Coordinates of C-alpha atoms (C1' of nucleotides) in Angstrom, one line a residue:
Chain A
M1 CA -43.2 45.5 7.1
S2 CA -40.8 48.4 6.5
V3 CA -38.6 48.6 3.5
T4 CA -35.5 49.0 5.7
R5 CA -36.3 45.8 7.5
E6 CA -36.6 43.9 4.2
R7 CA -33.4 45.3 2.9
I8 CA -31.6 44.3 6.1
M9 CA -32.9 40.7 5.7
E10 CA -31.8 40.6 2.0
L11 CA -28.4 41.8 2.7
A12 CA -27.9 39.6 5.8
E13 CA -28.9 36.6 3.9
E14 CA -26.6 37.4 1.0
L15 CA -23.7 37.9 3.5
I16 CA -24.4 34.6 5.2
L17 CA -24.5 32.7 1.9
T18 CA -21.3 34.3 0.5
R19 CA -19.1 34.9 3.6
G20 CA -20.7 33.0 6.5
Y21 CA -22.5 33.7 9.7
N22 CA -19.4 34.5 11.8
A23 CA -17.8 36.7 9.1
F24 CA -20.5 39.3 8.8
S25 CA -21.3 42.2 11.1
Y26 CA -24.1 44.7 11.6
Q27 CA -21.8 47.3 10.2
D28 CA -21.4 45.4 6.9
I29 CA -25.2 45.9 6.5
S30 CA -25.5 49.4 7.9
S31 CA -22.8 50.9 5.8
E32 CA -24.4 49.5 2.7
L33 CA -27.7 51.0 3.8
G34 CA -26.2 54.3 4.8
I35 CA -27.3 54.1 8.5
K36 CA -25.5 53.4 11.8
N37 CA -25.0 49.8 12.8
A38 CA -27.1 50.3 15.9
A39 CA -30.1 51.1 13.7
I40 CA -30.3 47.4 12.8
H41 CA -30.8 46.6 16.4
Y42 CA -34.2 48.4 16.2
Y43 CA -35.4 45.9 13.7
F44 CA -33.5 42.9 14.9
P45 CA -32.6 43.2 18.6
S46 CA -29.7 40.8 18.3
K47 CA -27.7 39.0 15.7
A48 CA -29.2 35.8 17.0
N49 CA -32.6 37.2 16.2
L50 CA -31.6 38.3 12.7
G51 CA -30.0 34.9 12.0
T52 CA -33.0 33.0 13.2
S53 CA -35.3 35.2 11.2
I54 CA -33.4 34.5 8.0
I55 CA -33.6 30.7 8.5
K56 CA -37.3 30.9 9.2
N57 CA -37.8 33.0 6.1
N58 CA -36.0 30.4 4.0
G59 CA -38.1 27.6 5.5
Q60 CA -41.2 29.5 4.5
R61 CA -40.1 30.0 1.0
F62 CA -39.5 26.3 0.7
E63 CA -43.0 25.6 2.0
E64 CA -44.5 28.0 -0.5
M65 CA -42.6 26.3 -3.3
V66 CA -44.0 22.9 -2.2
Q67 CA -47.5 24.3 -2.0
N68 CA -47.2 25.8 -5.5
M69 CA -46.0 22.6 -7.0
K70 CA -49.0 20.8 -5.5
I71 CA -51.4 23.4 -7.0
M72 CA -49.7 23.1 -10.4
K73 CA -49.9 19.3 -10.1
F74 CA -46.2 18.7 -10.9
D75 CA -45.3 15.1 -11.2
E76 CA -42.3 13.8 -9.1
A77 CA -39.7 14.3 -11.8
K78 CA -40.8 17.9 -12.3
Q79 CA -40.8 18.5 -8.5
L80 CA -37.3 17.2 -8.1
E81 CA -36.2 19.3 -11.1
S82 CA -37.6 22.4 -9.5
F83 CA -35.9 21.7 -6.3
L84 CA -32.6 21.1 -7.9
R85 CA -33.0 24.3 -9.9
I86 CA -32.8 26.3 -6.6
Y87 CA -29.3 25.1 -6.3
A88 CA -28.4 25.7 -9.9
K89 CA -29.5 29.3 -9.3
S90 CA -27.4 29.6 -6.2
N91 CA -24.4 28.3 -8.1
R92 CA -24.8 31.0 -10.8
E93 CA -25.0 33.6 -8.1
Q94 CA -21.9 32.3 -6.3
K95 CA -23.9 31.5 -3.2
I96 CA -24.0 28.4 -1.2
C97 CA -27.3 27.2 0.5
V98 CA -28.5 28.0 4.0
I99 CA -27.8 24.5 5.3
G100 CA -24.4 24.4 3.8
S101 CA -23.5 27.8 5.2
L102 CA -24.9 27.4 8.8
G103 CA -24.3 23.6 9.1
P104 CA -20.5 23.9 9.6
D105 CA -21.1 26.8 12.0
F106 CA -23.7 24.9 13.9
N107 CA -21.8 24.7 17.2
T108 CA -21.4 28.5 17.2
L109 CA -25.0 29.3 16.5
P110 CA -27.5 30.5 19.1
E111 CA -30.0 27.8 20.2
A112 CA -33.0 29.3 18.5
S113 CA -31.1 29.3 15.2
Q114 CA -30.0 25.7 15.7
A115 CA -33.6 24.6 16.3
E116 CA -34.9 26.4 13.3
L117 CA -32.2 25.0 11.1
K118 CA -32.8 21.5 12.3
Q119 CA -36.5 21.8 11.6
M120 CA -36.0 23.2 8.1
T121 CA -33.5 20.5 7.2
N122 CA -35.8 17.8 8.4
R123 CA -38.7 19.2 6.5
I124 CA -36.7 19.3 3.3
L125 CA -35.6 15.7 3.8
Q126 CA -39.0 14.5 4.6
W127 CA -40.4 16.1 1.5
L128 CA -37.5 14.8 -0.7
S129 CA -37.9 11.3 0.7
S130 CA -41.6 11.3 -0.1
I131 CA -41.3 12.4 -3.7
L132 CA -38.5 9.9 -4.2
E133 CA -40.6 7.1 -2.7
T134 CA -43.7 8.0 -4.7
G135 CA -41.7 8.5 -7.9
R136 CA -40.1 5.1 -7.6
N137 CA -43.4 3.4 -7.0
S138 CA -44.8 5.0 -10.1
G139 CA -41.7 4.1 -12.2
I140 CA -40.4 7.6 -12.7
F141 CA -37.3 7.1 -10.6
S142 CA -35.0 4.1 -10.1
F143 CA -32.7 3.7 -7.1
K144 CA -31.6 1.2 -4.5
G145 CA -32.0 1.4 -0.8
D146 CA -34.6 3.3 1.2
S147 CA -35.8 6.7 0.2
R148 CA -34.5 8.5 3.3
N149 CA -30.9 7.5 2.5
R150 CA -31.4 8.4 -1.1
A151 CA -32.7 11.8 -0.1
L152 CA -29.7 12.3 2.2
L153 CA -27.4 11.5 -0.6
I154 CA -29.0 13.9 -3.0
L155 CA -29.2 16.7 -0.5
S156 CA -25.5 16.1 0.4
N157 CA -24.6 16.4 -3.2
M158 CA -26.4 19.7 -3.6
I159 CA -25.0 21.2 -0.4
A160 CA -21.4 20.2 -1.0
S161 CA -21.3 20.8 -4.7
L162 CA -22.1 24.5 -4.1
Q163 CA -19.2 24.6 -1.6
L164 CA -16.9 22.7 -4.0
T165 CA -17.5 24.9 -6.9
R166 CA -16.3 27.8 -4.7
V167 CA -13.0 26.0 -4.2
L168 CA -12.8 24.5 -7.7
D169 CA -14.6 25.8 -10.7
K170 CA -18.2 27.0 -11.2
T171 CA -18.6 24.7 -14.2
E172 CA -18.0 21.5 -12.2
F173 CA -21.5 21.9 -10.7
K174 CA -23.2 20.9 -13.9
G175 CA -21.4 17.6 -14.1
I176 CA -22.4 16.7 -10.5
H177 CA -26.0 17.8 -11.2
Q178 CA -26.3 15.8 -14.4
T179 CA -24.7 12.6 -13.1
L180 CA -27.1 12.6 -10.2
L181 CA -30.1 12.9 -12.5
D182 CA -28.7 10.2 -14.8
D183 CA -28.3 7.8 -11.8
L184 CA -32.0 8.2 -11.0
K185 CA -33.0 7.1 -14.5
G186 CA -31.7 3.6 -13.6
Chain B
M1 CA 9.7 21.2 16.0
S2 CA 8.7 22.4 19.5
V3 CA 6.0 20.7 21.5
T4 CA 4.1 24.0 21.9
R5 CA 4.1 24.5 18.2
E6 CA 2.6 21.1 17.7
R7 CA 0.0 21.6 20.3
I8 CA -1.0 24.9 18.8
M9 CA -1.6 23.2 15.5
E10 CA -3.6 20.4 17.0
L11 CA -5.8 22.7 18.9
A12 CA -6.3 25.1 16.0
E13 CA -7.2 22.3 13.7
E14 CA -9.7 21.0 16.2
L15 CA -11.3 24.4 16.5
I16 CA -11.5 24.9 12.8
L17 CA -13.2 21.5 12.4
T18 CA -15.7 22.0 15.3
R19 CA -16.4 25.7 15.2
G20 CA -15.0 27.1 12.0
Y21 CA -12.2 29.4 10.9
N22 CA -13.9 32.7 11.7
A23 CA -15.2 31.5 15.1
F24 CA -11.9 30.7 16.8
S25 CA -9.3 33.1 18.2
Y26 CA -5.7 33.0 19.4
Q27 CA -7.1 33.3 22.9
D28 CA -9.1 30.1 22.6
I29 CA -5.8 28.3 22.0
S30 CA -3.6 30.2 24.4
S31 CA -6.0 29.9 27.4
E32 CA -6.1 26.1 26.8
L33 CA -2.2 26.0 26.8
G34 CA -1.9 28.4 29.7
I35 CA 0.1 31.0 27.9
K36 CA -0.8 34.5 26.6
N37 CA -2.4 34.8 23.2
A38 CA 0.5 36.8 21.8
A39 CA 2.8 33.8 22.4
I40 CA 1.1 32.1 19.5
H41 CA 2.3 34.8 17.3
Y42 CA 5.9 33.7 17.9
Y43 CA 5.2 30.4 16.2
F44 CA 2.6 31.6 13.8
P45 CA 3.0 35.3 13.0
S46 CA -0.5 35.6 11.8
K47 CA -3.8 33.8 11.8
A48 CA -3.4 33.6 8.0
N49 CA -0.2 31.7 8.5
L50 CA -1.6 29.4 11.1
G51 CA -4.6 28.5 8.9
T52 CA -2.5 27.9 5.8
S53 CA -0.1 25.7 7.8
I54 CA -3.0 23.5 8.9
I55 CA -4.3 23.0 5.4
K56 CA -0.8 22.2 4.2
N57 CA -0.4 19.7 7.1
N58 CA -3.7 18.0 6.1
G59 CA -2.6 17.7 2.5
Q60 CA 0.7 16.1 3.6
R61 CA -1.2 13.5 5.7
F62 CA -3.3 12.7 2.7
E63 CA -0.2 12.2 0.5
E64 CA 1.3 9.9 3.2
M65 CA -1.8 7.8 3.3
V66 CA -1.8 7.4 -0.5
Q67 CA 1.9 6.4 -0.3
N68 CA 1.2 3.9 2.4
M69 CA -1.6 2.3 0.5
K70 CA 0.7 2.0 -2.5
I71 CA 3.4 0.3 -0.4
M72 CA 0.8 -2.1 1.1
K73 CA -0.5 -2.8 -2.4
F74 CA -4.1 -2.2 -1.5
D75 CA -6.6 -2.8 -4.3
E76 CA -9.0 -0.1 -5.3
A77 CA -11.8 -1.3 -3.1
K78 CA -9.5 -1.3 -0.1
Q79 CA -8.1 2.1 -1.0
L80 CA -11.6 3.6 -1.2
E81 CA -12.6 2.0 2.1
S82 CA -9.5 3.5 3.8
F83 CA -10.4 6.9 2.4
L84 CA -14.0 6.7 3.5
R85 CA -12.8 5.6 6.9
I86 CA -11.2 9.0 7.5
Y87 CA -14.7 10.5 7.3
A88 CA -16.3 7.9 9.5
K89 CA -13.6 8.7 12.1
S90 CA -14.4 12.4 11.8
N91 CA -18.0 11.7 12.3
R92 CA -17.4 9.8 15.5
E93 CA -15.3 12.7 16.8
Q94 CA -18.0 15.2 15.8
K95 CA -15.7 16.9 13.4
I96 CA -16.3 17.9 9.8
C97 CA -13.5 17.8 7.3
V98 CA -11.1 20.6 6.3
I99 CA -12.7 21.2 2.9
G100 CA -16.2 21.2 4.4
S101 CA -15.1 23.7 7.0
L102 CA -13.1 26.1 5.0
G103 CA -15.0 25.7 1.7
P104 CA -18.0 27.8 3.0
D105 CA -15.6 30.4 4.4
F106 CA -13.5 30.5 1.2
N107 CA -14.3 34.1 0.4
T108 CA -13.1 35.2 3.8
L109 CA -9.8 33.3 3.7
P110 CA -6.4 34.8 3.0
E111 CA -5.1 34.2 -0.5
A112 CA -2.4 31.7 0.7
S113 CA -5.0 29.6 2.4
Q114 CA -7.3 29.7 -0.6
A115 CA -4.5 28.5 -2.9
E116 CA -3.5 25.7 -0.5
L117 CA -7.1 24.5 -0.1
K118 CA -7.6 24.5 -3.9
Q119 CA -4.5 22.4 -4.4
M120 CA -5.4 19.9 -1.8
T121 CA -9.0 19.5 -3.0
N122 CA -7.8 19.0 -6.6
R123 CA -5.2 16.4 -5.5
I124 CA -7.9 14.4 -3.6
L125 CA -10.2 14.5 -6.5
Q126 CA -7.5 13.5 -8.9
W127 CA -6.6 10.5 -6.7
L128 CA -10.2 9.5 -6.2
S129 CA -11.0 9.7 -9.9
S130 CA -8.0 7.6 -10.7
I131 CA -8.9 4.7 -8.3
L132 CA -12.5 4.8 -9.5
E133 CA -11.4 4.6 -13.1
T134 CA -8.9 1.8 -12.5
G135 CA -11.4 0.0 -10.2
R136 CA -14.1 0.1 -12.8
N137 CA -11.8 -1.2 -15.5
S138 CA -10.8 -4.1 -13.4
G139 CA -14.5 -4.9 -12.5
I140 CA -14.3 -3.9 -8.8
F141 CA -16.6 -0.9 -9.2
S142 CA -19.6 -0.3 -11.3
F143 CA -20.9 3.2 -12.1
K144 CA -22.1 5.4 -14.9
G145 CA -20.6 8.5 -16.3
D146 CA -17.0 9.6 -16.2
S147 CA -14.8 9.1 -13.1
R148 CA -14.2 12.7 -12.3
N149 CA -18.0 13.4 -11.9
R150 CA -18.3 10.2 -9.8
A151 CA -15.4 11.4 -7.6
L152 CA -17.1 14.7 -7.2
L153 CA -20.3 13.0 -6.1
I154 CA -18.6 10.8 -3.6
L155 CA -16.5 13.6 -2.1
S156 CA -19.7 15.8 -2.0
N157 CA -21.4 13.1 -0.1
M158 CA -18.6 12.8 2.5
I159 CA -18.2 16.5 3.0
A160 CA -21.9 17.3 3.4
S161 CA -22.9 14.2 5.4
L162 CA -20.5 15.2 8.1
Q163 CA -22.2 18.7 8.1
L164 CA -25.6 17.2 8.0
T165 CA -25.1 14.8 10.9
R166 CA -24.3 17.9 12.9
V167 CA -27.7 19.3 12.1
L168 CA -29.5 16.0 12.2
D169 CA -28.3 12.9 14.0
K170 CA -24.9 11.3 14.2
T171 CA -26.3 7.9 13.1
E172 CA -27.6 9.2 9.8
F173 CA -24.0 9.2 8.5
K174 CA -23.9 5.4 8.4
G175 CA -26.9 5.2 6.0
I176 CA -25.3 7.6 3.6
H177 CA -22.0 5.8 3.7
Q178 CA -23.5 2.4 3.2
T179 CA -25.8 3.5 0.4
L180 CA -22.9 5.0 -1.4
L181 CA -20.9 1.8 -1.2
D182 CA -23.9 -0.3 -2.4
D183 CA -24.3 1.9 -5.4
L184 CA -20.7 1.2 -6.5
K185 CA -21.4 -2.5 -6.4
G186 CA -23.6 -2.1 -9.5
Chain C
dG1 C1' 14.4 31.3 21.5
dT2 C1' 10.2 31.9 24.1
dC3 C1' 6.8 34.5 25.9
dT4 C1' 4.3 39.0 28.2
dA5 C1' 2.6 43.7 28.3
dT6 C1' 0.1 46.4 25.7
dA7 C1' -1.8 48.9 21.5
dC8 C1' -5.3 49.5 18.5
dC9 C1' -9.4 48.1 16.0
dT10 C1' -13.9 46.0 15.4
dT11 C1' -17.5 43.7 17.4
dG12 C1' -22.5 43.3 19.3
dA13 C1' -25.3 45.8 22.2
dT14 C1' -27.6 49.7 25.4
dA15 C1' -29.4 54.2 26.4
dG16 C1' -31.5 57.8 24.9
dA17 C1' -32.2 61.8 21.1
dC18 C1' -35.4 63.1 17.6
Chain D
dG1 C1' -41.3 54.6 15.4
dT2 C1' -36.7 55.3 13.7
dC3 C1' -32.1 56.1 14.3
dT4 C1' -27.4 58.1 16.7
dA5 C1' -23.9 58.5 20.3
dT6 C1' -21.4 55.7 23.0
dC7 C1' -19.8 51.6 25.5
dA8 C1' -17.5 47.3 27.2
dA9 C1' -15.6 43.1 25.5
dG10 C1' -13.0 40.7 22.5
dG11 C1' -10.3 40.5 18.1
dT12 C1' -5.4 40.4 15.8
dA13 C1' -0.9 42.1 16.0
dT14 C1' 3.6 44.7 17.6
dA15 C1' 7.3 45.9 20.6
dG16 C1' 10.2 44.4 23.8
dA17 C1' 11.3 41.7 28.4
dC18 C1' 13.5 37.5 30.0

DNA sequence: GTCTATACCTTGATAGAC
DNA sequence: GTCTATCAAGGTATAGAC
């Protein structure tokens, strides 16, 4: 995979997470790379293709993380912590997450991107539900209701707190994050 | 205030809540109204102005709701319920909320819109914190931690659950909503 | 006071040069 | 295989007609 291609993906992802899908253009990327906007079309024939590739890439990175945690034999608390750390990092970098950026724009996305985003979101929720369920059974977590709803609540909190700290103050994220963890202690 | 002006605001708000700020144009509105796009500029000289007006309008509707609940002497449980009902309605109409739509686009918004959105969000959080605090003191609610963080969690859940049900399924909203209320019962 | 004709710029994308 | 010249469509906004 060429270096140019990788840099395009990096930049495009950064633009999506800081300014949104409909606010960035091929020219934003090409001018940064010192090439013409049309050069991007060689690597990614359409914006739809570029967007979908970025979602796919994100999904893969999530799967890798899950695999790594399995190999390292992390318990459920540690797995959740690692997952939440992704969002803490995004917060420091003033980025929101892929779901939180593309979710609001969902109706304007090409079909392939919609499908990819749906799949990734479901995978994350499936994984999160499962560690919550297992963690509760082994006494690590304490919460009411079924684990799918709890996973939805936690994911919601992560998605929107990144968005809120953009409108409010970066430091508010920590309070949300901590309260959420305290709740799970029962 | 002219009828055309009101219809423009209605349509613009709907477009923002279904497609996002950077995905709608003056032409989307004008073609729906059967006039030329430039006619909108008579009522709203710039898109920045239109966007800011819509946020302002939303903030005013929130203040009116708060005032009404005061007059009706709603207790804290009823006030919270009314507030959450706004989001349930949005969910039925396949809309997200103003904060959830404009938050992700924050960095691309004109300064006046940013300021207005900040102010509105802070007002909502201030109000929500206060009814949570009062409600806990009078034994209606039960939760851990300080009320500001709890308000942030609840607002996060509402914002992101609307976005998530766009990616996932409309019915998932109800689970989130109910779990959140059950949690507050202690 | 209300709206149209029109300008000017940026967008995503194609065809073809090197 | 990699990139440039160029295009048609659509964006916001201004000047001025009714």
